[in-house]
Amino acid sequence: MELKSQLVKKSDYLWELPPHVKKGMRVPAQVYASKKILEEIGGDKSLEQLTNVAMLPGITKASIVMPDVHEGYGFPIGGIAATAWPDGGISPGGIGYDINCGVRLLTSNLQKEDLKGRGEELAKALYAQIPSGVGKGGNIQLSEKELDKVLTLGVQWALKNGYANKEDIDKIESRGRLDNADPVCVSEYAKKRGIDQLGTIGSGNHFVEVSYVDKIFDQEVAQIFGLREGQLTILIHTGSRGLGHQIASDYMKLMVASMGKYGIEVPDRELACVPFNSQEGQQYFKSMAAAANYAWCNRQVITWEIRNAWKEFFKGKDTKLGVLYDVAHNIAKVEEHVVEGKKKKLIVHRKGSTRSFGPGHPEVTECYKSTGQPVIIPGSMGTASYVMAGTAQAMDESFGSTCHGAGRRMSRRAAQRAVNIHELEKELVGKNIFVRAGSRSGVSEEAPIAYKDIEEVIEVVHQAGLAKKIARLRPLAVIKG
DNA sequence: ATGTGC
């Protein structure tokens, strides 16, 4: 029977496939969605993948997806899989090819009016300053030894080398550094691909976007986050580039080869995993941490590039740019969660899913302790993005996780076919949004119709209590690969 | 996502 028709309604925003729907499921499969979102789910392999994930060794409580779910490599994108520490499975497919793909939000001291009539000019100025595109290198020359330091130190490297302010560090998830990173576990080829890509955006759905605060939903929290209506903000969405991609490829291959040794069987090779505490598991985890550090460093160097361009562009004005927060949405972390009343140490895979740690959590930075961590959710190109806050309910239900974006509803190819690029460009200009991109086909793939409605996705996680709406941002200028 | 594929 079709999986979708077997979904059991648990609440207005939560649906479940019980373990008996498919042989081998160890836990239920859960979908956070409204009725409207549900209509768009299941046209691809995402539900099949969700139930496959429920078969992972050591999977705890449930295999979970958010309303932005869509098909991914083995695991669905928009999902969370927590396995039992120390010997539950760790799977590169549960993290994705772009290790520590994530989003950073910068806040300015300028208002929308300060940009009036200069949107296109700003897009050009930023495009000139920030390298982008597939396979593109950047302007920073690293020696092999320095690259190893980036992999080990993350944003600490950026601070030591003048690309970061001390205040930035506290406003980055895990302070921009995972200390278990080990460059020895990273292949020479992966390093070669990463050595000249620090400070670059890449392509696909990666971007730098100048936006403004269009609406505030929670005045008190917005004030603590440093947000006010009309304020210019900047979103950075990118990850670990060729380096992370190569690490993912290297270890997916290794895990397929070593899985049998541990007696692990999974329904799809793309779910290949090994015990977290096995030699291969640890090698991957240390390598993944190195890629995560690279990605945080990448978003930090891009911040530095933007700060330089901003200073020049708004000469004579208050050009200070602060970091509101930086989140990873493709990563695995060892975390403690309460499951069935008991504290448990888990390996939490988030693939296209964002941490949403609530108020008072020890891992939430001091300045946001009272509000819960900032959660930054980018919408599709030309639509809104959201700033949310983590909740206690997310800690109870979804291992402290929420969605990561609008989520595709059309494949890249389908989008290319469906979108008339000239009309799309006209439409964006009509909305006063200036896009500067290296590839026109790349813009088509990212057209808003290729994505779900961000408003609906946000409403689901807000109503479900997994994150709280704080502010909405609207785009003004976008830089893409 | 990715110097875009077995």
Tab-separated table of C-alpha atoms (C1' of nucleotides) in Angstrom:
chain	number	residue	atom	x	y	z
A	1	MET	CA	0.000	0.000	0.000
A	2	GLU	CA	1.100	3.518	-0.687
A	3	LEU	CA	2.876	4.962	2.339
A	4	LYS	CA	1.148	8.323	2.248
A	5	SER	CA	-2.302	6.783	2.701
A	6	GLN	CA	-1.074	5.024	5.846
A	7	LEU	CA	-0.134	8.200	7.687
A	8	VAL	CA	-1.888	8.405	11.035
A	9	LYS	CA	-2.853	11.854	12.281
A	10	LYS	CA	-1.339	12.586	15.710
A	11	SER	CA	-2.225	16.287	15.766
A	12	ASP	CA	-3.002	19.044	13.245
A	13	TYR	CA	0.696	19.255	12.432
A	14	LEU	CA	2.094	15.803	13.130
A	15	TRP	CA	1.533	12.579	11.178
A	16	GLU	CA	3.010	9.159	11.789
A	17	LEU	CA	3.768	5.936	9.981
A	18	PRO	CA	3.784	3.187	12.642
A	19	PRO	CA	6.659	0.676	12.512
A	20	HIS	CA	4.419	-2.094	11.186
A	21	VAL	CA	3.907	-0.408	7.789
A	22	LYS	CA	7.238	-1.722	6.586
A	23	LYS	CA	9.320	-4.679	7.626
A	24	GLY	CA	12.525	-3.692	9.387
A	25	MET	CA	11.358	-0.391	10.874
A	26	ARG	CA	12.616	-0.098	14.450
A	27	VAL	CA	10.772	3.125	15.297
A	28	PRO	CA	7.864	5.145	13.880
A	29	ALA	CA	8.378	7.610	11.048
A	30	GLN	CA	7.047	11.096	11.756
A	31	VAL	CA	6.116	13.944	9.440
A	32	TYR	CA	5.521	17.494	10.644
A	33	ALA	CA	3.089	18.967	8.132
A	34	SER	CA	-0.198	20.764	7.646
A	35	LYS	CA	-2.838	19.267	5.349
A	36	LYS	CA	-1.710	21.649	2.627
A	37	ILE	CA	1.962	20.676	2.973
A	38	LEU	CA	1.015	17.013	3.057
A	39	GLU	CA	-0.559	17.346	-0.389
A	40	GLU	CA	2.864	18.229	-1.773
A	41	ILE	CA	4.727	15.446	0.011
A	42	GLY	CA	5.224	11.988	-1.419
A	43	GLY	CA	5.510	12.753	-5.122
A	44	ASP	CA	9.166	11.758	-4.729
A	45	LYS	CA	10.995	9.125	-2.678
A	46	SER	CA	10.992	11.125	0.573
A	47	LEU	CA	8.445	9.012	2.506
A	48	GLU	CA	10.097	5.805	1.337
A	49	GLN	CA	13.425	7.234	2.524
A	50	LEU	CA	11.907	8.343	5.826
A	51	THR	CA	10.793	4.783	6.578
A	52	ASN	CA	14.173	3.429	5.481
A	53	VAL	CA	15.863	5.709	8.015
A	54	ALA	CA	13.636	4.173	10.704
A	55	MET	CA	15.606	0.945	10.121
A	56	LEU	CA	19.018	2.403	11.018
A	57	PRO	CA	20.911	0.550	13.757
A	58	GLY	CA	20.430	2.352	17.059
A	59	ILE	CA	17.753	4.750	15.819
A	60	THR	CA	15.967	6.238	18.795
A	61	LYS	CA	12.358	7.368	19.262
A	62	ALA	CA	11.504	8.149	15.622
A	63	SER	CA	12.732	8.999	12.159
A	64	ILE	CA	11.512	12.575	11.742
A	65	VAL	CA	10.997	15.006	8.867
A	66	MET	CA	10.043	18.644	8.833
A	67	PRO	CA	7.543	20.323	6.450
A	68	ASP	CA	10.344	21.289	4.063
A	69	VAL	CA	11.067	17.599	3.406
A	70	HIS	CA	12.047	16.364	-0.033
A	71	GLU	CA	14.035	13.516	-1.562
A	72	GLY	CA	17.748	13.414	-0.874
A	73	TYR	CA	20.683	11.022	-1.174
A	74	GLY	CA	19.463	8.022	0.873
A	75	PHE	CA	18.023	10.132	3.683
A	76	PRO	CA	15.351	12.727	2.990
A	77	ILE	CA	16.362	16.384	3.182
A	78	GLY	CA	14.574	18.089	6.050
A	79	GLY	CA	15.150	15.150	8.389
A	80	ILE	CA	16.483	14.202	11.803
A	81	ALA	CA	17.842	10.785	12.796
A	82	ALA	CA	19.155	10.271	16.329
A	83	THR	CA	21.040	7.050	17.020
A	84	ALA	CA	22.164	5.726	20.384
A	85	TRP	CA	25.670	6.676	21.520
A	86	PRO	CA	28.226	5.102	21.460
A	87	ASP	CA	27.561	2.239	19.029
A	88	GLY	CA	24.555	3.421	17.014
A	89	GLY	CA	25.065	4.070	13.321
A	90	ILE	CA	26.706	7.123	11.883
A	91	SER	CA	25.903	7.669	8.218
A	92	PRO	CA	27.356	10.272	5.839
A	93	GLY	CA	24.064	10.155	3.912
A	94	GLY	CA	22.317	11.433	7.048
A	95	ILE	CA	24.389	14.594	6.917
A	96	GLY	CA	24.595	15.131	3.178
A	97	TYR	CA	27.180	16.067	0.607
A	98	ASP	CA	27.480	19.654	1.765
A	99	ILE	CA	28.754	19.154	5.302
A	100	ASN	CA	27.802	22.121	7.513
A	101	CYS	CA	25.850	23.831	4.843
A	102	GLY	CA	24.284	26.567	6.921
A	103	VAL	CA	23.112	30.120	7.270
A	104	ARG	CA	24.460	33.218	8.938
A	105	LEU	CA	22.556	36.443	9.482
A	106	LEU	CA	24.340	39.789	9.773
A	107	THR	CA	22.637	42.844	11.250
A	108	SER	CA	23.443	46.401	10.154
A	109	ASN	CA	22.891	49.796	11.724
A	110	LEU	CA	21.274	51.037	8.516
A	111	GLN	CA	17.660	51.145	7.335
A	112	LYS	CA	16.015	50.236	4.053
A	113	GLU	CA	15.877	53.937	3.181
A	114	ASP	CA	19.690	54.111	3.248
A	115	LEU	CA	19.727	51.853	0.172
A	116	LYS	CA	16.945	53.571	-1.742
A	117	GLY	CA	17.524	53.390	-5.521
A	118	ARG	CA	20.926	51.719	-5.102
A	119	GLY	CA	19.899	48.051	-4.860
A	120	GLU	CA	21.339	47.066	-8.211
A	121	GLU	CA	24.550	48.938	-7.500
A	122	LEU	CA	24.921	47.117	-4.168
A	123	ALA	CA	24.308	43.738	-5.825
A	124	LYS	CA	27.105	44.527	-8.269
A	125	ALA	CA	29.451	45.734	-5.534
A	126	LEU	CA	28.948	42.571	-3.483
A	127	TYR	CA	29.230	40.345	-6.546
A	128	ALA	CA	32.593	41.921	-7.322
A	129	GLN	CA	33.776	41.289	-3.765
A	130	ILE	CA	32.549	37.726	-3.099
A	131	PRO	CA	33.759	34.899	-5.367
A	132	SER	CA	30.968	32.552	-6.499
A	133	GLY	CA	30.196	29.781	-8.992
A	134	VAL	CA	30.867	26.048	-9.391
A	135	GLY	CA	34.475	25.103	-8.793
A	136	LYS	CA	35.450	28.715	-8.229
A	137	GLY	CA	38.394	29.531	-6.029
A	138	GLY	CA	38.771	32.594	-3.866
A	139	ASN	CA	41.359	35.234	-3.068
A	140	ILE	CA	42.934	33.643	-0.025
A	141	GLN	CA	46.157	31.723	-0.530
A	142	LEU	CA	46.494	28.987	2.058
A	143	SER	CA	49.472	26.712	2.512
A	144	GLU	CA	48.710	23.069	3.317
A	145	LYS	CA	49.745	23.766	6.882
A	146	GLU	CA	47.380	26.732	7.176
A	147	LEU	CA	44.513	24.709	5.696
A	148	ASP	CA	45.045	22.114	8.420
A	149	LYS	CA	44.721	24.921	10.963
A	150	VAL	CA	41.443	26.034	9.382
A	151	LEU	CA	40.187	22.449	9.638
A	152	THR	CA	41.262	22.171	13.273
A	153	LEU	CA	40.414	25.639	14.558
A	154	GLY	CA	37.432	26.766	12.484
A	155	VAL	CA	36.511	30.371	13.217
A	156	GLN	CA	39.361	30.612	15.738
A	157	TRP	CA	41.653	30.569	12.711
A	158	ALA	CA	39.686	33.463	11.217
A	159	LEU	CA	39.987	35.415	14.461
A	160	LYS	CA	43.758	34.907	14.610
A	161	ASN	CA	44.116	36.002	11.001
A	162	GLY	CA	42.017	39.151	11.112
A	163	TYR	CA	38.821	37.881	9.458
A	164	ALA	CA	36.695	37.913	12.607
A	165	ASN	CA	35.843	40.131	15.578
A	166	LYS	CA	35.940	38.645	19.044
A	167	GLU	CA	32.185	39.335	19.415
A	168	ASP	CA	31.404	37.192	16.360
A	169	ILE	CA	32.519	33.950	17.988
A	170	ASP	CA	29.797	33.700	20.648
A	171	LYS	CA	27.124	34.086	17.988
A	172	ILE	CA	28.016	31.005	16.000
A	173	GLU	CA	26.671	27.520	16.690
A	174	SER	CA	29.313	25.556	18.621
A	175	ARG	CA	31.323	28.828	18.558
A	176	GLY	CA	32.380	27.939	15.018
A	177	ARG	CA	34.595	25.064	16.045
A	178	LEU	CA	34.178	21.348	16.677
A	179	ASP	CA	37.207	20.266	18.685
A	180	ASN	CA	37.200	16.646	17.569
A	181	ALA	CA	38.216	17.644	14.029
A	182	ASP	CA	41.274	15.851	12.694
A	183	PRO	CA	42.804	16.812	9.328
A	184	VAL	CA	44.698	13.496	9.258
A	185	CYS	CA	41.378	11.793	8.422
A	186	VAL	CA	40.766	14.102	5.453
A	187	SER	CA	42.003	12.847	2.070
A	188	GLU	CA	44.666	14.782	0.164
A	189	TYR	CA	42.205	15.176	-2.692
A	190	ALA	CA	39.580	16.752	-0.422
A	191	LYS	CA	42.213	19.179	0.857
A	192	LYS	CA	43.265	20.006	-2.672
A	193	ARG	CA	39.694	20.892	-3.554
A	194	GLY	CA	39.351	23.094	-0.476
A	195	ILE	CA	42.683	24.868	-0.421
A	196	ASP	CA	41.614	27.830	-2.576
A	197	GLN	CA	37.875	27.960	-1.821
A	198	LEU	CA	37.781	29.746	1.508
A	199	GLY	CA	35.570	32.845	1.278
A	200	THR	CA	33.543	31.601	-1.711
A	201	ILE	CA	29.790	31.027	-2.055
A	202	GLY	CA	29.631	28.205	-4.593
A	203	SER	CA	26.484	27.629	-6.648
A	204	GLY	CA	23.093	25.905	-6.477
A	205	ASN	CA	20.930	27.330	-3.707
A	206	HIS	CA	23.854	29.125	-2.102
A	207	PHE	CA	23.696	32.890	-1.955
A	208	VAL	CA	24.398	36.157	-0.195
A	209	GLU	CA	21.275	38.254	0.174
A	210	VAL	CA	20.733	41.795	1.381
A	211	SER	CA	17.315	41.972	3.005
A	212	TYR	CA	15.344	44.144	5.414
A	213	VAL	CA	13.211	43.419	8.447
A	214	ASP	CA	9.717	43.495	7.025
A	215	LYS	CA	7.712	42.382	10.048
A	216	ILE	CA	8.293	41.674	13.707
A	217	PHE	CA	6.211	39.032	15.453
A	218	ASP	CA	7.820	39.170	18.892
A	219	GLN	CA	9.046	42.621	19.874
A	220	GLU	CA	10.745	41.536	23.078
A	221	VAL	CA	12.825	38.765	21.541
A	222	ALA	CA	13.526	40.811	18.389
A	223	GLN	CA	15.065	43.476	20.591
A	224	ILE	CA	17.347	40.957	22.272
A	225	PHE	CA	18.287	39.629	18.802
A	226	GLY	CA	19.088	43.227	17.746
A	227	LEU	CA	16.337	43.447	15.115
A	228	ARG	CA	14.072	46.408	14.326
A	229	GLU	CA	11.613	47.118	11.537
A	230	GLY	CA	13.110	48.396	8.276
A	231	GLN	CA	16.659	47.416	9.267
A	232	LEU	CA	19.032	46.166	6.567
A	233	THR	CA	20.294	42.635	7.191
A	234	ILE	CA	22.448	40.203	5.222
A	235	LEU	CA	21.944	36.455	4.873
A	236	ILE	CA	24.810	34.151	3.945
A	237	HIS	CA	23.932	30.623	2.808
A	238	THR	CA	26.832	28.319	1.930
A	239	GLY	CA	28.827	25.391	3.255
A	240	SER	CA	32.092	23.488	2.984
A	241	ARG	CA	32.322	23.598	-0.841
A	242	GLY	CA	34.430	21.020	-2.698
A	243	LEU	CA	36.219	19.956	0.487
A	244	GLY	CA	33.094	18.791	2.318
A	245	HIS	CA	31.726	17.240	-0.851
A	246	GLN	CA	34.872	15.174	-1.304
A	247	ILE	CA	34.889	14.057	2.342
A	248	ALA	CA	31.267	12.932	1.981
A	249	SER	CA	32.085	10.999	-1.215
A	250	ASP	CA	35.207	9.405	0.279
A	251	TYR	CA	33.415	8.154	3.385
A	252	MET	CA	30.212	7.038	1.663
A	253	LYS	CA	32.407	4.696	-0.327
A	254	LEU	CA	34.327	3.551	2.755
A	255	MET	CA	31.119	2.851	4.677
A	256	VAL	CA	29.610	0.744	1.891
A	257	ALA	CA	32.794	-1.311	1.951
A	258	SER	CA	33.018	-1.709	5.747
A	259	MET	CA	29.360	-2.068	6.706
A	260	GLY	CA	29.334	-5.853	6.314
A	261	LYS	CA	32.197	-6.238	8.753
A	262	TYR	CA	29.885	-4.932	11.485
A	263	GLY	CA	26.945	-7.039	10.357
A	264	ILE	CA	24.938	-3.994	9.374
A	265	GLU	CA	22.259	-4.285	6.735
A	266	VAL	CA	20.314	-1.304	5.400
A	267	PRO	CA	17.603	-1.268	2.738
A	268	ASP	CA	19.466	1.201	0.525
A	269	ARG	CA	23.216	1.502	-0.107
A	270	GLU	CA	22.859	5.234	0.217
A	271	LEU	CA	22.102	4.719	3.915
A	272	ALA	CA	25.470	3.045	4.445
A	273	CYS	CA	26.614	3.417	8.036
A	274	VAL	CA	28.970	1.947	10.619
A	275	PRO	CA	28.888	2.042	14.428
A	276	PHE	CA	29.794	5.510	15.685
A	277	ASN	CA	32.527	4.090	17.910
A	278	SER	CA	34.088	1.947	15.171
A	279	GLN	CA	37.360	2.999	13.577
A	280	GLU	CA	35.648	4.058	10.345
A	281	GLY	CA	32.879	5.811	12.261
A	282	GLN	CA	35.367	7.857	14.231
A	283	GLN	CA	37.416	8.685	11.129
A	284	TYR	CA	34.331	9.991	9.393
A	285	PHE	CA	33.190	11.954	12.454
A	286	LYS	CA	36.598	13.639	12.793
A	287	SER	CA	36.616	14.371	9.078
A	288	MET	CA	33.058	15.708	9.169
A	289	ALA	CA	34.074	17.990	12.039
A	290	ALA	CA	37.001	19.274	9.949
A	291	ALA	CA	34.610	20.083	7.078
A	292	ALA	CA	32.224	21.743	9.536
A	293	ASN	CA	35.049	23.939	10.790
A	294	TYR	CA	35.956	24.828	7.207
A	295	ALA	CA	32.337	25.808	6.482
A	296	TRP	CA	32.110	28.056	9.557
A	297	CYS	CA	35.383	29.621	8.562
A	298	ASN	CA	34.041	30.062	5.025
A	299	ARG	CA	30.969	31.955	6.221
A	300	GLN	CA	33.259	34.015	8.459
A	301	VAL	CA	35.604	35.010	5.619
A	302	ILE	CA	32.566	35.888	3.490
A	303	THR	CA	31.415	38.069	6.405
A	304	TRP	CA	34.787	39.829	6.249
A	305	GLU	CA	34.405	40.342	2.486
A	306	ILE	CA	30.912	41.765	2.988
A	307	ARG	CA	32.123	44.064	5.771
A	308	ASN	CA	34.764	45.476	3.401
A	309	ALA	CA	32.268	46.022	0.583
A	310	TRP	CA	29.699	47.507	2.987
A	311	LYS	CA	32.193	50.018	4.396
A	312	GLU	CA	33.090	51.186	0.914
A	313	PHE	CA	29.523	51.269	-0.378
A	314	PHE	CA	27.962	53.161	2.533
A	315	LYS	CA	30.907	55.496	3.088
A	316	GLY	CA	30.103	58.210	5.629
A	317	LYS	CA	27.355	56.147	7.323
A	318	ASP	CA	27.415	53.748	10.283
A	319	THR	CA	28.727	50.682	8.473
A	320	LYS	CA	29.081	48.314	11.405
A	321	LEU	CA	27.850	44.758	10.695
A	322	GLY	CA	27.263	42.373	13.596
A	323	VAL	CA	26.576	38.649	13.528
A	324	LEU	CA	23.092	37.772	14.802
A	325	TYR	CA	23.726	34.036	14.582
A	326	ASP	CA	25.155	31.255	12.406
A	327	VAL	CA	23.454	27.840	12.170
A	328	ALA	CA	24.523	24.542	10.616
A	329	HIS	CA	21.793	22.574	8.858
A	330	ASN	CA	23.788	19.574	7.551
A	331	ILE	CA	25.692	18.067	10.452
A	332	ALA	CA	25.844	15.332	13.107
A	333	LYS	CA	26.347	16.219	16.760
A	334	VAL	CA	26.677	14.210	19.950
A	335	GLU	CA	23.951	15.603	22.212
A	336	GLU	CA	22.017	14.710	25.347
A	337	HIS	CA	18.239	14.461	25.096
A	338	VAL	CA	15.495	13.173	27.331
A	339	VAL	CA	13.817	10.165	25.739
A	340	GLU	CA	10.895	8.533	27.569
A	341	GLY	CA	11.872	10.351	30.732
A	342	LYS	CA	15.499	9.280	30.614
A	343	LYS	CA	18.552	11.334	29.707
A	344	LYS	CA	20.289	9.768	26.720
A	345	LYS	CA	23.445	10.514	24.790
A	346	LEU	CA	22.714	10.440	21.081
A	347	ILE	CA	24.309	10.979	17.704
A	348	VAL	CA	21.906	13.464	16.145
A	349	HIS	CA	22.033	13.606	12.338
A	350	ARG	CA	20.452	16.761	10.946
A	351	LYS	CA	20.176	16.848	7.180
A	352	GLY	CA	18.402	19.971	6.046
A	353	SER	CA	17.294	20.563	9.591
A	354	THR	CA	18.250	23.289	12.068
A	355	ARG	CA	18.981	23.136	15.763
A	356	SER	CA	16.236	24.838	17.714
A	357	PHE	CA	17.540	24.693	21.278
A	358	GLY	CA	15.218	26.332	23.773
A	359	PRO	CA	15.697	28.842	26.576
A	360	GLY	CA	18.184	27.885	29.271
A	361	HIS	CA	19.859	25.072	27.335
A	362	PRO	CA	23.544	24.855	28.356
A	363	GLU	CA	24.667	24.940	24.711
A	364	VAL	CA	22.816	28.193	24.018
A	365	THR	CA	25.115	31.191	24.141
A	366	GLU	CA	24.759	33.497	27.166
A	367	CYS	CA	23.182	36.481	25.361
A	368	TYR	CA	20.344	34.298	24.012
A	369	LYS	CA	19.907	32.145	27.115
A	370	SER	CA	16.551	33.740	27.990
A	371	THR	CA	15.066	33.597	24.487
A	372	GLY	CA	16.273	30.293	23.080
A	373	GLN	CA	18.769	30.184	20.243
A	374	PRO	CA	18.133	32.195	17.072
A	375	VAL	CA	17.000	29.946	14.225
A	376	ILE	CA	17.570	31.337	10.742
A	377	ILE	CA	15.386	29.963	7.950
A	378	PRO	CA	16.053	31.178	4.413
A	379	GLY	CA	13.150	31.168	1.961
A	380	SER	CA	13.547	30.606	-1.769
A	381	MET	CA	14.946	33.345	-4.002
A	382	GLY	CA	12.694	36.395	-4.095
A	383	THR	CA	10.538	35.265	-1.158
A	384	ALA	CA	10.724	35.934	2.574
A	385	SER	CA	13.149	34.496	5.112
A	386	TYR	CA	12.477	34.069	8.829
A	387	VAL	CA	14.216	34.556	12.124
A	388	MET	CA	12.784	32.233	14.749
A	389	ALA	CA	13.713	31.205	18.294
A	390	GLY	CA	14.301	27.717	19.682
A	391	THR	CA	11.776	26.179	22.077
A	392	ALA	CA	11.504	23.773	24.981
A	393	GLN	CA	8.936	21.819	22.968
A	394	ALA	CA	11.479	21.165	20.209
A	395	MET	CA	13.736	19.711	22.913
A	396	ASP	CA	10.895	17.349	23.902
A	397	GLU	CA	9.715	16.344	20.451
A	398	SER	CA	12.315	16.706	17.718
A	399	PHE	CA	15.700	16.452	19.461
A	400	GLY	CA	15.804	20.268	19.527
A	401	SER	CA	15.318	20.610	15.769
A	402	THR	CA	13.203	22.437	13.245
A	403	CYS	CA	13.066	23.023	9.477
A	404	HIS	CA	15.852	24.579	7.398
A	405	GLY	CA	14.128	26.351	4.498
A	406	ALA	CA	11.232	26.238	2.074
A	407	GLY	CA	12.189	22.836	0.645
A	408	ARG	CA	12.130	21.896	-3.009
A	409	ARG	CA	8.965	20.669	-4.627
A	410	MET	CA	10.483	20.428	-8.114
A	411	SER	CA	13.740	18.804	-9.146
A	412	ARG	CA	16.407	21.047	-10.630
A	413	ARG	CA	15.700	19.624	-14.081
A	414	ALA	CA	11.955	20.061	-13.755
A	415	ALA	CA	12.513	23.658	-12.644
A	416	GLN	CA	14.736	24.338	-15.660
A	417	ARG	CA	11.938	23.122	-17.921
A	418	ALA	CA	9.135	24.945	-16.132
A	419	VAL	CA	10.751	28.347	-15.709
A	420	ASN	CA	10.961	31.086	-18.305
A	421	ILE	CA	14.090	32.896	-17.227
A	422	HIS	CA	13.184	36.199	-18.901
A	423	GLU	CA	9.820	36.318	-17.155
A	424	LEU	CA	11.422	35.377	-13.849
A	425	GLU	CA	13.972	38.163	-14.175
A	426	LYS	CA	11.214	40.643	-15.018
A	427	GLU	CA	9.180	39.478	-12.071
A	428	LEU	CA	12.067	39.936	-9.643
A	429	VAL	CA	12.934	43.401	-10.953
A	430	GLY	CA	9.224	44.234	-10.701
A	431	LYS	CA	9.455	43.393	-7.003
A	432	ASN	CA	12.579	45.576	-6.726
A	433	ILE	CA	14.840	42.586	-6.111
A	434	PHE	CA	18.161	42.679	-7.914
A	435	VAL	CA	19.834	39.371	-8.656
A	436	ARG	CA	23.441	39.205	-9.765
A	437	ALA	CA	24.346	35.632	-10.788
A	438	GLY	CA	27.011	33.835	-12.772
A	439	SER	CA	24.645	31.368	-14.421
A	440	ARG	CA	21.128	31.934	-15.785
A	441	SER	CA	20.208	28.261	-15.607
A	442	GLY	CA	21.279	28.353	-11.973
A	443	VAL	CA	18.735	31.109	-11.371
A	444	SER	CA	15.954	29.047	-13.033
A	445	GLU	CA	16.662	26.107	-10.720
A	446	GLU	CA	16.142	28.376	-7.759
A	447	ALA	CA	12.907	29.985	-8.986
A	448	PRO	CA	10.276	30.357	-6.249
A	449	ILE	CA	7.881	27.948	-8.034
A	450	ALA	CA	10.494	25.197	-7.639
A	451	TYR	CA	10.029	25.524	-3.859
A	452	LYS	CA	7.228	25.120	-1.342
A	453	ASP	CA	5.579	28.169	0.176
A	454	ILE	CA	7.891	29.346	2.961
A	455	GLU	CA	4.939	30.937	4.798
A	456	GLU	CA	3.222	27.554	5.067
A	457	VAL	CA	6.417	25.770	6.177
A	458	ILE	CA	7.072	28.377	8.875
A	459	GLU	CA	3.464	28.255	10.039
A	460	VAL	CA	3.752	24.493	10.570
A	461	VAL	CA	6.858	24.625	12.744
A	462	HIS	CA	5.517	27.649	14.630
A	463	GLN	CA	2.115	26.072	15.283
A	464	ALA	CA	3.733	22.725	16.098
A	465	GLY	CA	5.829	24.594	18.683
A	466	LEU	CA	9.207	23.529	17.254
A	467	ALA	CA	10.352	27.158	16.791
A	468	LYS	CA	8.789	30.546	17.427
A	469	LYS	CA	8.359	33.269	14.797
A	470	ILE	CA	10.337	36.383	15.674
A	471	ALA	CA	10.805	38.372	12.454
A	472	ARG	CA	10.351	38.171	8.698
A	473	LEU	CA	12.918	39.428	6.189
A	474	ARG	CA	12.333	40.517	2.587
A	475	PRO	CA	15.079	40.428	-0.070
A	476	LEU	CA	16.485	43.469	-1.851
A	477	ALA	CA	19.633	42.224	-3.572
A	478	VAL	CA	20.880	38.668	-4.178
A	479	ILE	CA	24.313	37.368	-5.194
A	480	LYS	CA	24.469	33.853	-6.620
A	481	GLY	CA	26.848	31.493	-8.390
B	1	DA	C1'	25.393	20.298	-3.001
B	2	DT	C1'	29.452	19.151	-6.519
B	3	DG	C1'	35.861	20.948	-11.281
B	4	DT	C1'	27.356	17.901	-12.157
B	5	DG	C1'	27.648	10.762	-14.726
B	6	DC	C1'	28.776	3.754	-13.892
